[in-house]
């Protein structure tokens, strides 16, 4: 018994192996996290709008949140961050050093979620992103499974996404297009499948499960290249199901690999495997992760696109791709126990590198160096989902016994 515990200790903390470089950064548990998030929560506009990204480096006041109307794909991440701090307080307790006692996170999560509720019946911009917007309601259901408002929201968002399913294509439609026969699916859409599982858990409606599995299977076939990298966009003909073209929207080139898309793929397929136990999805998550890790440059910084040239510069980082990938790798570690050490070490290394580069005490966001959309000239910002996944990665490390608060 003692020997096996010692072995476990040595495996996790050995200073003489490759694993030694993976050190959990203390910033993940900094009091600045609750302090900044509470300040942002207490200064949201009325009627409510939600932060998405910050002002950028070359203005007089960089790092200031820019707020967007609720009918925006990113609206759920700030309320979900408040629920994540509620989870953290439960995991870590509140001390004067960690500042987790400065706010009632559950109350803030609940009150800031109210701006999302009208979207159940009235949204035009969300399209497939109803899944992301459902996250705070799924968090609420972990706390109070009887909360009817949250139950109704999850079921309504799932119904919205299910209505975008086309059985000829075998996918839910991501973006609406002027020509409705041009059926566009982006790799990001893998993340929205979670709301179908959340609603399935509430309703046992098998159609939702069928749609999630079918979308993932079609995406596995058409979005992946031989080397485990992904296309950002696949366009199908909605009447024939044929692939019309494969291309990028936010990446460097049509053939290149946009790092945030690759990160969504790791997380999305690990999540699909957890729910379905379909081994093809596990292999797909492993392939996506392996490509991601093999293409991080030697400085450890995740670039916004793995194929964007260093010369000519710049090739900015995307801190959000880094934190999403870290969460995807931690999820993969939990569902792929035989390789858990490899995936957790990789996740911690990514968190360490991005903290060194982008942890930014002076900004309202936790991290800088996010690339929202390089082709649209929107980069070097804080990003709300980059911060959300920074917080959740730390919580997951504690839950997995890999970090102390
Ligand atoms: C900041 O940089 C961006 C991208 O280089 C440029 O488009 C924008 O005009 C700059 N803004 C200011 C205020 O200099
Ligand atoms: C139920 O959930 C909603 C949405 O998350 C929240 O606004 C509301 O406060 C919750 N109600 C109760 C009684 O906790
Ligand atoms: C739907 O939402 C829009 C804002 O996104 C608002 O202007 C409109 O009044 C809403 N419609 C209904 C029926 O609530
Ligand atoms: C199950 O979900 C599908 C997709 O939203 C819907 O069309 C169907 O009516 C649901 N079935 C039941 C029994 O509610
Ligand atoms: C899809 O196929 C139909 C039938 O062949 C054709 O009329 C339509 O133009 C195609 N749409 C696209 C976007 O290629
Ligand atoms: C992708 O290909 C299309 C033509 O099929 C072209 O118009 C577009 O500029 C290409 N995108 C990039 C980023 O190279
Ligand atoms: C896996 O899915 C189950 C529900 O099917 C869920 O309860 C569990 O939290 C998930 N595991 C992880 C690590 O997300
Ligand atoms: C990170 O952001 C800073 C400004 O906040 C910028 O000077 C630096 O070039 C960025 N680094 C990368 C790799 O994007």
Short mmCIF file of C-alpha atoms and ligand atoms in Angstrom, two decimals:
data_model
loop_
_atom_site.label_atom_id
_atom_site.label_comp_id
_atom_site.label_asym_id
_atom_site.label_seq_id
_atom_site.Cartn_x
_atom_site.Cartn_y
_atom_site.Cartn_z
CA UNK A 1 0.00 0.00 0.00
CA UNK A 2 2.65 2.45 1.10
CA UNK A 3 4.86 1.42 -1.80
CA UNK A 4 2.15 1.97 -4.38
CA UNK A 5 1.37 5.38 -2.90
CA UNK A 6 5.05 6.26 -3.10
CA UNK A 7 5.13 5.11 -6.72
CA UNK A 8 2.12 7.26 -7.52
CA UNK A 9 3.83 10.17 -5.83
CA UNK A 10 7.01 9.62 -7.81
CA UNK A 11 5.10 9.29 -11.07
CA UNK A 12 3.30 12.57 -10.50
CA UNK A 13 6.05 14.61 -8.97
CA UNK A 14 9.28 13.02 -10.20
CA UNK A 15 11.89 15.68 -10.86
CA UNK A 16 14.01 13.50 -13.10
CA UNK A 17 11.56 12.68 -15.89
CA UNK A 18 10.01 14.64 -18.73
CA UNK A 19 7.00 15.13 -16.47
CA UNK A 20 9.16 17.35 -14.28
CA UNK A 21 8.66 20.30 -16.58
CA UNK A 22 4.92 20.25 -15.92
CA UNK A 23 4.38 22.56 -12.95
CA UNK A 24 0.92 23.90 -12.19
CA UNK A 25 1.21 27.71 -12.30
CA UNK A 26 0.13 29.40 -9.05
CA UNK A 27 -1.67 32.11 -11.05
CA UNK A 28 -4.45 29.58 -11.71
CA UNK A 29 -5.49 30.12 -8.08
CA UNK A 30 -4.61 33.79 -7.76
CA UNK A 31 -6.93 36.08 -5.73
CA UNK A 32 -6.90 38.34 -8.80
CA UNK A 33 -9.27 35.87 -10.48
CA UNK A 34 -12.20 36.33 -8.05
CA UNK A 35 -11.37 40.03 -7.70
CA UNK A 36 -11.49 40.74 -11.43
CA UNK A 37 -14.54 38.56 -12.06
CA UNK A 38 -16.47 40.19 -9.18
CA UNK A 39 -15.58 43.66 -10.47
CA UNK A 40 -16.81 42.75 -13.94
CA UNK A 41 -20.02 41.17 -12.57
CA UNK A 42 -20.75 44.28 -10.51
CA UNK A 43 -20.34 46.63 -13.46
CA UNK A 44 -22.33 44.88 -16.19
CA UNK A 45 -24.53 47.33 -18.11
CA UNK A 46 -28.27 47.55 -17.61
CA UNK A 47 -30.12 46.21 -19.54
CA UNK A 48 -27.62 43.43 -19.28
CA UNK A 49 -24.91 42.84 -21.85
CA UNK A 50 -21.98 40.43 -21.57
CA UNK A 51 -18.22 40.81 -22.04
CA UNK A 52 -16.76 39.06 -25.08
CA UNK A 53 -13.30 40.50 -25.70
CA UNK A 54 -11.27 43.50 -24.57
CA UNK A 55 -9.84 46.58 -26.18
CA UNK A 56 -6.49 45.82 -27.74
CA UNK A 57 -2.85 46.70 -27.18
CA UNK A 58 -2.56 49.89 -29.23
CA UNK A 59 -5.31 52.02 -27.68
CA UNK A 60 -4.90 54.30 -24.66
CA UNK A 61 -6.75 51.86 -22.39
CA UNK A 62 -6.08 48.29 -23.46
CA UNK A 63 -7.63 45.34 -21.66
CA UNK A 64 -11.07 46.91 -21.07
CA UNK A 65 -14.03 44.53 -21.64
CA UNK A 66 -16.33 45.25 -24.56
CA UNK A 67 -19.93 44.18 -23.90
CA UNK A 68 -22.34 42.57 -26.36
CA UNK A 69 -26.11 42.00 -26.41
CA UNK A 70 -27.34 38.67 -24.99
CA UNK A 71 -28.11 37.35 -28.50
CA UNK A 72 -24.37 36.74 -29.08
CA UNK A 73 -22.65 33.34 -29.16
CA UNK A 74 -20.35 34.17 -26.23
CA UNK A 75 -23.00 35.42 -23.74
CA UNK A 76 -23.05 32.27 -21.61
CA UNK A 77 -19.36 32.28 -20.75
CA UNK A 78 -19.40 35.08 -18.19
CA UNK A 79 -22.30 33.66 -16.14
CA UNK A 80 -20.66 30.22 -16.49
CA UNK A 81 -17.43 31.72 -15.09
CA UNK A 82 -19.38 32.84 -12.01
CA UNK A 83 -20.73 29.31 -11.54
CA UNK A 84 -17.15 28.05 -11.98
CA UNK A 85 -16.02 30.26 -9.09
CA UNK A 86 -18.88 28.87 -7.03
CA UNK A 87 -17.49 25.41 -7.78
CA UNK A 88 -14.02 26.62 -6.88
CA UNK A 89 -15.18 27.96 -3.53
CA UNK A 90 -16.75 24.55 -2.81
CA UNK A 91 -13.45 22.84 -3.75
CA UNK A 92 -11.06 25.25 -2.05
CA UNK A 93 -13.00 27.01 0.66
CA UNK A 94 -12.81 30.78 1.07
CA UNK A 95 -9.72 32.25 2.70
CA UNK A 96 -8.38 35.78 2.93
CA UNK A 97 -5.52 34.68 0.69
CA UNK A 98 -7.65 33.25 -2.15
CA UNK A 99 -10.33 35.99 -2.06
CA UNK A 100 -13.06 33.48 -2.90
CA UNK A 101 -15.19 34.88 -0.08
CA UNK A 102 -15.62 38.33 -1.64
CA UNK A 103 -18.86 37.52 -3.49
CA UNK A 104 -21.81 35.13 -3.54
CA UNK A 105 -20.87 33.42 -6.81
CA UNK A 106 -24.02 31.33 -7.04
CA UNK A 107 -26.20 34.38 -6.59
CA UNK A 108 -24.18 36.26 -9.24
CA UNK A 109 -24.32 33.30 -11.63
CA UNK A 110 -28.07 33.12 -11.22
CA UNK A 111 -28.75 36.84 -11.50
CA UNK A 112 -26.53 37.32 -14.56
CA UNK A 113 -28.15 34.31 -16.27
CA UNK A 114 -31.52 36.02 -16.38
CA UNK A 115 -30.44 38.02 -19.44
CA UNK A 116 -30.08 34.72 -21.33
CA UNK A 117 -33.56 33.39 -20.57
CA UNK A 118 -35.41 35.33 -23.31
CA UNK A 119 -33.09 33.68 -25.85
CA UNK A 120 -34.92 30.39 -25.35
CA UNK A 121 -37.77 31.67 -27.46
CA UNK A 122 -36.21 34.62 -29.26
CA UNK A 123 -32.74 34.41 -30.78
CA UNK A 124 -31.51 35.13 -34.27
CA UNK A 125 -27.74 35.37 -33.94
CA UNK A 126 -27.05 32.22 -31.93
CA UNK A 127 -27.78 29.67 -34.67
CA UNK A 128 -25.85 26.50 -33.63
CA UNK A 129 -24.28 28.32 -30.65
CA UNK A 130 -27.32 27.71 -28.46
CA UNK A 131 -25.08 25.02 -26.95
CA UNK A 132 -22.56 27.49 -25.58
CA UNK A 133 -25.31 29.73 -24.22
CA UNK A 134 -26.81 26.77 -22.34
CA UNK A 135 -23.71 26.22 -20.17
CA UNK A 136 -24.82 28.32 -17.15
CA UNK A 137 -28.16 26.50 -17.09
CA UNK A 138 -26.41 23.12 -17.02
CA UNK A 139 -24.30 24.46 -14.14
CA UNK A 140 -27.48 25.51 -12.33
CA UNK A 141 -28.87 21.98 -12.75
CA UNK A 142 -25.82 20.48 -11.04
CA UNK A 143 -26.73 22.61 -8.02
CA UNK A 144 -30.52 22.47 -8.22
CA UNK A 145 -31.75 19.72 -10.57
CA UNK A 146 -35.33 20.88 -9.94
CA UNK A 147 -34.87 24.45 -11.22
CA UNK A 148 -37.59 24.58 -13.86
CA UNK A 149 -36.21 27.73 -15.51
CA UNK A 150 -32.91 25.98 -16.14
CA UNK A 151 -34.64 22.74 -17.27
CA UNK A 152 -36.77 24.69 -19.75
CA UNK A 153 -33.76 26.61 -21.06
CA UNK A 154 -31.66 23.48 -21.66
CA UNK A 155 -34.55 21.71 -23.39
CA UNK A 156 -35.43 24.73 -25.53
CA UNK A 157 -31.83 25.27 -26.67
CA UNK A 158 -31.54 21.56 -27.50
CA UNK A 159 -34.75 21.73 -29.53
CA UNK A 160 -33.30 24.73 -31.40
CA UNK A 161 -30.14 22.82 -32.27
CA UNK A 162 -32.05 19.64 -33.18
CA UNK A 163 -34.18 21.69 -35.60
CA UNK A 164 -30.95 22.51 -37.49
CA UNK A 165 -30.28 18.82 -38.17
CA UNK A 166 -30.44 17.64 -41.78
CA UNK A 167 -30.59 13.84 -42.10
CA UNK A 168 -29.28 13.89 -45.68
CA UNK A 169 -26.13 15.72 -44.59
CA UNK A 170 -25.97 14.03 -41.19
CA UNK A 171 -25.14 17.25 -39.35
CA UNK A 172 -26.72 20.19 -37.58
CA UNK A 173 -26.27 23.39 -39.59
CA UNK A 174 -23.73 25.79 -38.08
CA UNK A 175 -24.21 29.03 -40.00
CA UNK A 176 -27.24 30.21 -41.91
CA UNK A 177 -26.40 31.04 -45.53
CA UNK A 178 -28.07 33.12 -48.21
CA UNK A 179 -28.41 29.96 -50.34
CA UNK A 180 -30.11 27.46 -47.98
CA UNK A 181 -28.79 24.51 -50.04
CA UNK A 182 -25.26 25.61 -49.04
CA UNK A 183 -25.14 23.81 -45.67
CA UNK A 184 -22.18 25.06 -43.63
CA UNK A 185 -20.66 23.15 -40.71
CA UNK A 186 -17.71 24.41 -38.66
CA UNK A 187 -15.56 22.31 -36.37
CA UNK A 188 -16.63 24.53 -33.43
CA UNK A 189 -20.10 22.97 -33.74
CA UNK A 190 -18.76 19.88 -31.90
CA UNK A 191 -18.95 21.91 -28.67
CA UNK A 192 -22.66 22.62 -29.08
CA UNK A 193 -23.56 18.93 -29.09
CA UNK A 194 -23.25 18.97 -25.30
CA UNK A 195 -26.67 20.65 -24.99
CA UNK A 196 -28.24 17.66 -26.78
CA UNK A 197 -26.77 15.34 -24.14
CA UNK A 198 -27.86 17.69 -21.35
CA UNK A 199 -31.42 17.65 -22.67
CA UNK A 200 -31.27 13.88 -23.28
CA UNK A 201 -30.37 13.45 -19.60
CA UNK A 202 -33.55 15.35 -18.71
CA UNK A 203 -35.96 13.91 -21.29
CA UNK A 204 -34.49 10.57 -22.47
CA UNK A 205 -35.47 11.71 -25.98
CA UNK A 206 -33.44 9.30 -28.16
CA UNK A 207 -33.60 11.63 -31.16
CA UNK A 208 -31.26 14.06 -29.40
CA UNK A 209 -28.70 11.32 -28.81
CA UNK A 210 -29.04 10.15 -32.43
CA UNK A 211 -28.43 13.68 -33.73
CA UNK A 212 -25.35 14.19 -31.54
CA UNK A 213 -23.83 10.86 -32.59
CA UNK A 214 -24.63 11.40 -36.27
CA UNK A 215 -23.19 14.94 -36.33
CA UNK A 216 -19.99 13.72 -34.68
CA UNK A 217 -19.65 10.76 -37.06
CA UNK A 218 -20.11 12.95 -40.14
CA UNK A 219 -17.65 15.51 -38.75
CA UNK A 220 -15.11 12.79 -37.97
CA UNK A 221 -15.26 11.68 -41.62
CA UNK A 222 -15.25 15.06 -43.36
CA UNK A 223 -13.50 17.60 -41.11
CA UNK A 224 -10.36 15.54 -40.43
CA UNK A 225 -7.27 15.23 -42.57
CA UNK A 226 -4.97 12.19 -42.61
CA UNK A 227 -2.58 13.80 -40.11
CA UNK A 228 -5.26 14.46 -37.48
CA UNK A 229 -5.58 18.16 -38.30
CA UNK A 230 -8.97 19.69 -39.06
CA UNK A 231 -10.60 21.87 -41.66
CA UNK A 232 -12.40 24.80 -40.11
CA UNK A 233 -15.38 24.83 -42.49
CA UNK A 234 -17.02 22.06 -44.53
CA UNK A 235 -19.84 23.07 -46.85
CA UNK A 236 -22.37 20.41 -47.83
CA UNK A 237 -25.17 20.46 -50.36
CA UNK A 238 -28.28 20.18 -48.21
CA UNK A 239 -30.26 18.38 -50.92
CA UNK A 240 -27.63 15.79 -51.90
CA UNK A 241 -25.43 15.60 -48.80
CA UNK A 242 -22.33 16.00 -51.00
CA UNK A 243 -19.32 17.93 -49.72
CA UNK A 244 -19.11 21.07 -51.87
CA UNK A 245 -15.91 22.54 -50.43
CA UNK A 246 -13.60 22.59 -47.45
CA UNK A 247 -12.06 25.86 -46.40
CA UNK A 248 -11.19 28.22 -43.56
CA UNK A 249 -13.01 31.21 -42.14
CA UNK A 250 -10.79 32.32 -39.27
CA UNK A 251 -7.55 30.53 -40.16
CA UNK A 252 -4.46 31.46 -42.17
CA UNK A 253 -5.33 29.51 -45.31
CA UNK A 254 -7.99 27.14 -46.57
CA UNK A 255 -5.63 24.18 -46.06
CA UNK A 256 -4.19 25.32 -42.71
CA UNK A 257 -5.11 24.38 -39.15
CA UNK A 258 -6.70 27.10 -37.06
CA UNK A 259 -5.61 26.27 -33.52
CA UNK A 260 -8.86 27.13 -31.76
CA UNK A 261 -10.75 24.85 -34.12
CA UNK A 262 -8.30 22.05 -33.37
CA UNK A 263 -8.81 22.69 -29.63
CA UNK A 264 -12.61 22.50 -30.02
CA UNK A 265 -12.08 19.18 -31.81
CA UNK A 266 -10.06 17.70 -28.92
CA UNK A 267 -12.66 18.72 -26.37
CA UNK A 268 -15.67 17.94 -28.56
CA UNK A 269 -14.61 14.39 -29.42
CA UNK A 270 -13.41 13.56 -25.90
CA UNK A 271 -16.82 14.73 -24.69
CA UNK A 272 -18.64 12.66 -27.33
CA UNK A 273 -16.66 9.60 -26.25
CA UNK A 274 -17.52 10.19 -22.61
CA UNK A 275 -21.22 10.27 -23.44
CA UNK A 276 -21.39 7.56 -26.12
CA UNK A 277 -18.46 5.22 -25.35
CA UNK A 278 -17.98 5.03 -29.14
CA UNK A 279 -14.29 4.12 -29.53
CA UNK A 280 -14.09 5.95 -32.89
CA UNK A 281 -14.68 9.21 -31.04
CA UNK A 282 -11.92 8.43 -28.56
CA UNK A 283 -9.48 7.71 -31.41
CA UNK A 284 -10.53 10.95 -33.09
CA UNK A 285 -9.93 12.96 -29.90
CA UNK A 286 -6.52 11.30 -29.54
CA UNK A 287 -5.61 12.14 -33.14
CA UNK A 288 -6.73 15.76 -32.70
CA UNK A 289 -4.73 16.05 -29.48
CA UNK A 290 -1.64 14.46 -30.97
CA UNK A 291 -1.66 16.85 -33.92
CA UNK A 292 -2.14 19.82 -31.58
CA UNK A 293 0.73 18.82 -29.27
CA UNK A 294 3.08 17.90 -32.13
CA UNK A 295 2.61 21.35 -33.68
CA UNK A 296 3.17 23.61 -30.68
CA UNK A 297 6.42 25.44 -31.46
CA UNK A 298 9.45 25.07 -29.20
CA UNK A 299 8.59 28.24 -27.24
CA UNK A 300 5.45 26.43 -26.00
CA UNK A 301 3.13 29.18 -27.23
CA UNK A 302 0.04 28.11 -29.19
CA UNK A 303 -0.10 30.28 -32.33
CA UNK A 304 -3.50 31.37 -33.69
CA UNK A 305 -2.94 29.06 -36.67
CA UNK A 306 -0.42 26.21 -36.70
CA UNK A 307 0.54 26.93 -40.31
CA UNK A 308 0.80 30.72 -40.13
CA UNK A 309 4.37 31.64 -41.07
CA UNK A 310 6.72 33.17 -38.52
CA UNK A 311 8.33 35.05 -41.33
CA UNK A 312 7.04 37.64 -41.98
CA UNK A 313 5.87 38.32 -38.41
CA UNK A 314 3.68 38.70 -36.54
CA UNK A 315 2.20 35.30 -35.77
CA UNK A 316 0.21 36.15 -32.65
CA UNK A 317 -0.70 33.60 -30.04
CA UNK A 318 -4.25 32.61 -29.23
CA UNK A 319 -4.46 32.22 -25.47
CA UNK A 320 -8.05 30.96 -25.83
CA UNK A 321 -6.94 28.08 -28.07
CA UNK A 322 -4.40 27.21 -25.36
CA UNK A 323 -6.90 27.14 -22.48
CA UNK A 324 -9.57 25.29 -24.50
CA UNK A 325 -6.98 22.68 -25.49
CA UNK A 326 -5.89 22.33 -21.84
CA UNK A 327 -9.48 21.53 -20.86
CA UNK A 328 -9.85 19.13 -23.78
CA UNK A 329 -6.66 17.33 -22.74
CA UNK A 330 -7.81 17.08 -19.11
CA UNK A 331 -11.12 15.63 -20.27
CA UNK A 332 -9.25 13.22 -22.53
CA UNK A 333 -7.08 12.18 -19.58
CA UNK A 334 -10.22 11.28 -17.63
CA UNK A 335 -11.75 9.17 -20.40
CA UNK A 336 -8.45 7.64 -21.62
CA UNK A 337 -6.93 6.45 -18.33
CA UNK A 338 -4.11 4.42 -19.88
CA UNK A 339 -2.58 7.60 -21.31
CA UNK A 340 -3.76 9.97 -18.59
CA UNK A 341 -0.27 11.09 -17.56
CA UNK A 342 0.64 12.09 -21.10
CA UNK A 343 -2.48 14.22 -21.56
CA UNK A 344 -2.38 15.85 -18.11
CA UNK A 345 1.31 16.74 -18.44
CA UNK A 346 0.61 18.28 -21.82
CA UNK A 347 -2.32 20.26 -20.41
CA UNK A 348 -0.22 21.58 -17.53
CA UNK A 349 2.63 22.52 -19.87
CA UNK A 350 0.23 24.50 -22.05
CA UNK A 351 -1.19 26.28 -18.99
CA UNK A 352 2.32 27.06 -17.78
CA UNK A 353 3.39 28.57 -21.12
CA UNK A 354 0.25 30.61 -21.61
CA UNK A 355 0.43 31.93 -18.05
CA UNK A 356 4.01 33.08 -18.63
CA UNK A 357 3.01 34.87 -21.82
CA UNK A 358 -0.49 36.15 -21.17
CA UNK A 359 -1.31 36.42 -17.44
CA UNK A 360 -1.97 40.13 -17.27
CA UNK A 361 -2.70 41.68 -13.84
CA UNK A 362 -3.23 45.13 -15.37
CA UNK A 363 -6.10 44.09 -17.64
CA UNK A 364 -9.75 43.42 -16.76
CA UNK A 365 -9.45 40.03 -18.42
CA UNK A 366 -7.31 37.37 -16.74
CA UNK A 367 -5.30 36.72 -19.89
CA UNK A 368 -4.20 38.83 -22.84
CA UNK A 369 -2.89 37.49 -26.19
CA UNK A 370 -6.23 36.20 -27.42
CA UNK A 371 -6.87 36.15 -31.15
CA UNK A 372 -10.60 36.59 -31.68
CA UNK A 373 -10.37 36.66 -35.48
CA UNK A 374 -7.09 37.41 -37.23
CA UNK A 375 -8.54 37.80 -40.76
CA UNK A 376 -10.95 40.38 -39.27
CA UNK A 377 -7.97 42.12 -37.65
CA UNK A 378 -9.18 41.38 -34.11
CA UNK A 379 -6.31 40.09 -31.96
CA UNK A 380 -4.09 40.83 -28.93
CA UNK A 381 -7.15 41.02 -26.68
CA UNK A 382 -8.53 39.32 -23.61
CA UNK A 383 -11.32 36.86 -24.47
CA UNK A 384 -14.16 35.77 -22.18
CA UNK A 385 -13.99 32.09 -23.19
CA UNK A 386 -10.20 32.07 -22.84
CA UNK A 387 -10.65 33.23 -19.24
CA UNK A 388 -13.56 30.82 -18.60
CA UNK A 389 -11.47 27.84 -19.70
CA UNK A 390 -8.51 29.09 -17.62
CA UNK A 391 -10.74 28.97 -14.52
CA UNK A 392 -12.27 25.59 -15.33
CA UNK A 393 -8.86 24.02 -16.09
CA UNK A 394 -7.72 24.92 -12.58
CA UNK A 395 -10.91 23.52 -11.03
CA UNK A 396 -10.50 20.28 -12.98
CA UNK A 397 -6.86 19.93 -11.88
CA UNK A 398 -8.05 20.14 -8.26
CA UNK A 399 -10.87 17.67 -8.88
CA UNK A 400 -8.37 15.26 -10.50
CA UNK A 401 -6.03 15.57 -7.51
CA UNK A 402 -3.32 17.13 -9.68
CA UNK A 403 -3.22 20.55 -8.02
CA UNK A 404 -3.88 22.09 -4.66
CA UNK A 405 -5.91 25.27 -4.39
C1 LIG B 1 -4.26 49.08 -33.87
O1 LIG B 1 -3.72 48.03 -34.67
C2 LIG B 1 -4.63 47.52 -35.63
C3 LIG B 1 -3.97 46.31 -36.27
O2 LIG B 1 -2.64 46.52 -36.55
C4 LIG B 1 -4.97 48.62 -36.62
O3 LIG B 1 -5.90 48.14 -37.57
C5 LIG B 1 -5.60 49.76 -35.86
O4 LIG B 1 -5.84 50.84 -36.74
C6 LIG B 1 -4.66 50.24 -34.75
N1 LIG B 1 -5.36 51.23 -33.93
C7 LIG B 1 -4.76 52.33 -33.46
C8 LIG B 1 -5.59 53.23 -32.62
O5 LIG B 1 -3.60 52.57 -33.70
C1 LIG B 2 -33.14 28.99 -11.47
O1 LIG B 2 -32.22 29.16 -12.54
C2 LIG B 2 -32.27 30.45 -13.14
C3 LIG B 2 -31.38 30.43 -14.36
O2 LIG B 2 -30.11 29.91 -14.10
C4 LIG B 2 -31.86 31.50 -12.12
O3 LIG B 2 -31.88 32.77 -12.70
C5 LIG B 2 -32.80 31.43 -10.95
O4 LIG B 2 -32.38 32.33 -9.94
C6 LIG B 2 -32.86 30.02 -10.37
N1 LIG B 2 -33.93 29.97 -9.39
C7 LIG B 2 -33.75 29.58 -8.15
C8 LIG B 2 -34.98 29.56 -7.27
O5 LIG B 2 -32.67 29.24 -7.71
C1 LIG B 3 -36.49 39.56 -29.45
O1 LIG B 3 -35.19 40.10 -29.13
C2 LIG B 3 -34.93 41.36 -29.73
C3 LIG B 3 -33.51 41.79 -29.31
O2 LIG B 3 -32.59 40.79 -29.62
C4 LIG B 3 -35.93 42.39 -29.26
O3 LIG B 3 -35.71 43.60 -29.93
C5 LIG B 3 -37.34 41.90 -29.54
O4 LIG B 3 -38.27 42.79 -28.94
C6 LIG B 3 -37.56 40.51 -28.94
N1 LIG B 3 -38.88 40.00 -29.32
C7 LIG B 3 -39.71 39.44 -28.46
C8 LIG B 3 -41.01 38.92 -29.02
O5 LIG B 3 -39.44 39.32 -27.27
C1 LIG B 4 -37.55 14.51 -29.37
O1 LIG B 4 -36.76 15.57 -29.92
C2 LIG B 4 -37.04 15.85 -31.28
C3 LIG B 4 -36.02 16.91 -31.72
O2 LIG B 4 -36.18 18.09 -30.97
C4 LIG B 4 -38.47 16.30 -31.43
O3 LIG B 4 -38.77 16.52 -32.80
C5 LIG B 4 -39.42 15.25 -30.87
O4 LIG B 4 -40.73 15.76 -30.87
C6 LIG B 4 -39.01 14.90 -29.45
N1 LIG B 4 -39.83 13.78 -29.01
C7 LIG B 4 -40.59 13.85 -27.94
C8 LIG B 4 -41.34 12.60 -27.60
O5 LIG B 4 -40.70 14.87 -27.27
C1 LIG B 5 -27.19 21.46 -54.44
O1 LIG B 5 -27.67 20.51 -55.37
C2 LIG B 5 -28.84 20.95 -56.04
C3 LIG B 5 -29.31 19.77 -56.89
O2 LIG B 5 -28.26 19.26 -57.65
C4 LIG B 5 -28.52 22.18 -56.87
O3 LIG B 5 -29.69 22.66 -57.50
C5 LIG B 5 -27.97 23.26 -55.94
O4 LIG B 5 -27.55 24.39 -56.67
C6 LIG B 5 -26.80 22.72 -55.14
N1 LIG B 5 -26.41 23.75 -54.18
C7 LIG B 5 -25.13 24.12 -53.97
C8 LIG B 5 -24.88 25.18 -52.95
O5 LIG B 5 -24.20 23.62 -54.60
C1 LIG B 6 -10.17 29.97 -49.79
O1 LIG B 6 -10.54 29.63 -51.12
C2 LIG B 6 -11.44 30.57 -51.74
C3 LIG B 6 -11.77 30.06 -53.12
O2 LIG B 6 -12.27 28.77 -53.08
C4 LIG B 6 -10.82 31.94 -51.80
O3 LIG B 6 -11.76 32.87 -52.30
C5 LIG B 6 -10.38 32.37 -50.42
O4 LIG B 6 -9.69 33.59 -50.49
C6 LIG B 6 -9.47 31.32 -49.77
N1 LIG B 6 -9.20 31.71 -48.40
C7 LIG B 6 -7.96 31.92 -47.93
C8 LIG B 6 -7.83 32.38 -46.51
O5 LIG B 6 -6.97 31.73 -48.59
C1 LIG B 7 -19.19 12.16 -18.61
O1 LIG B 7 -20.58 12.12 -18.87
C2 LIG B 7 -21.39 11.93 -17.72
C3 LIG B 7 -22.82 11.85 -18.17
O2 LIG B 7 -22.98 10.89 -19.18
C4 LIG B 7 -21.18 13.06 -16.76
O3 LIG B 7 -21.94 12.86 -15.59
C5 LIG B 7 -19.71 13.18 -16.42
O4 LIG B 7 -19.51 14.34 -15.64
C6 LIG B 7 -18.87 13.28 -17.67
N1 LIG B 7 -17.47 13.23 -17.32
C7 LIG B 7 -16.65 14.24 -17.53
C8 LIG B 7 -15.25 14.01 -17.10
O5 LIG B 7 -17.02 15.27 -18.06
C1 LIG B 8 1.42 39.06 -26.42
O1 LIG B 8 0.82 40.31 -26.16
C2 LIG B 8 1.72 41.40 -26.07
C3 LIG B 8 0.92 42.67 -25.80
O2 LIG B 8 -0.06 42.50 -24.82
C4 LIG B 8 2.48 41.54 -27.36
O3 LIG B 8 3.44 42.55 -27.24
C5 LIG B 8 3.18 40.23 -27.71
O4 LIG B 8 3.76 40.32 -28.97
C6 LIG B 8 2.16 39.09 -27.74
N1 LIG B 8 2.86 37.84 -28.01
C7 LIG B 8 2.36 36.91 -28.83
C8 LIG B 8 3.22 35.71 -29.07
O5 LIG B 8 1.27 36.99 -29.37
#
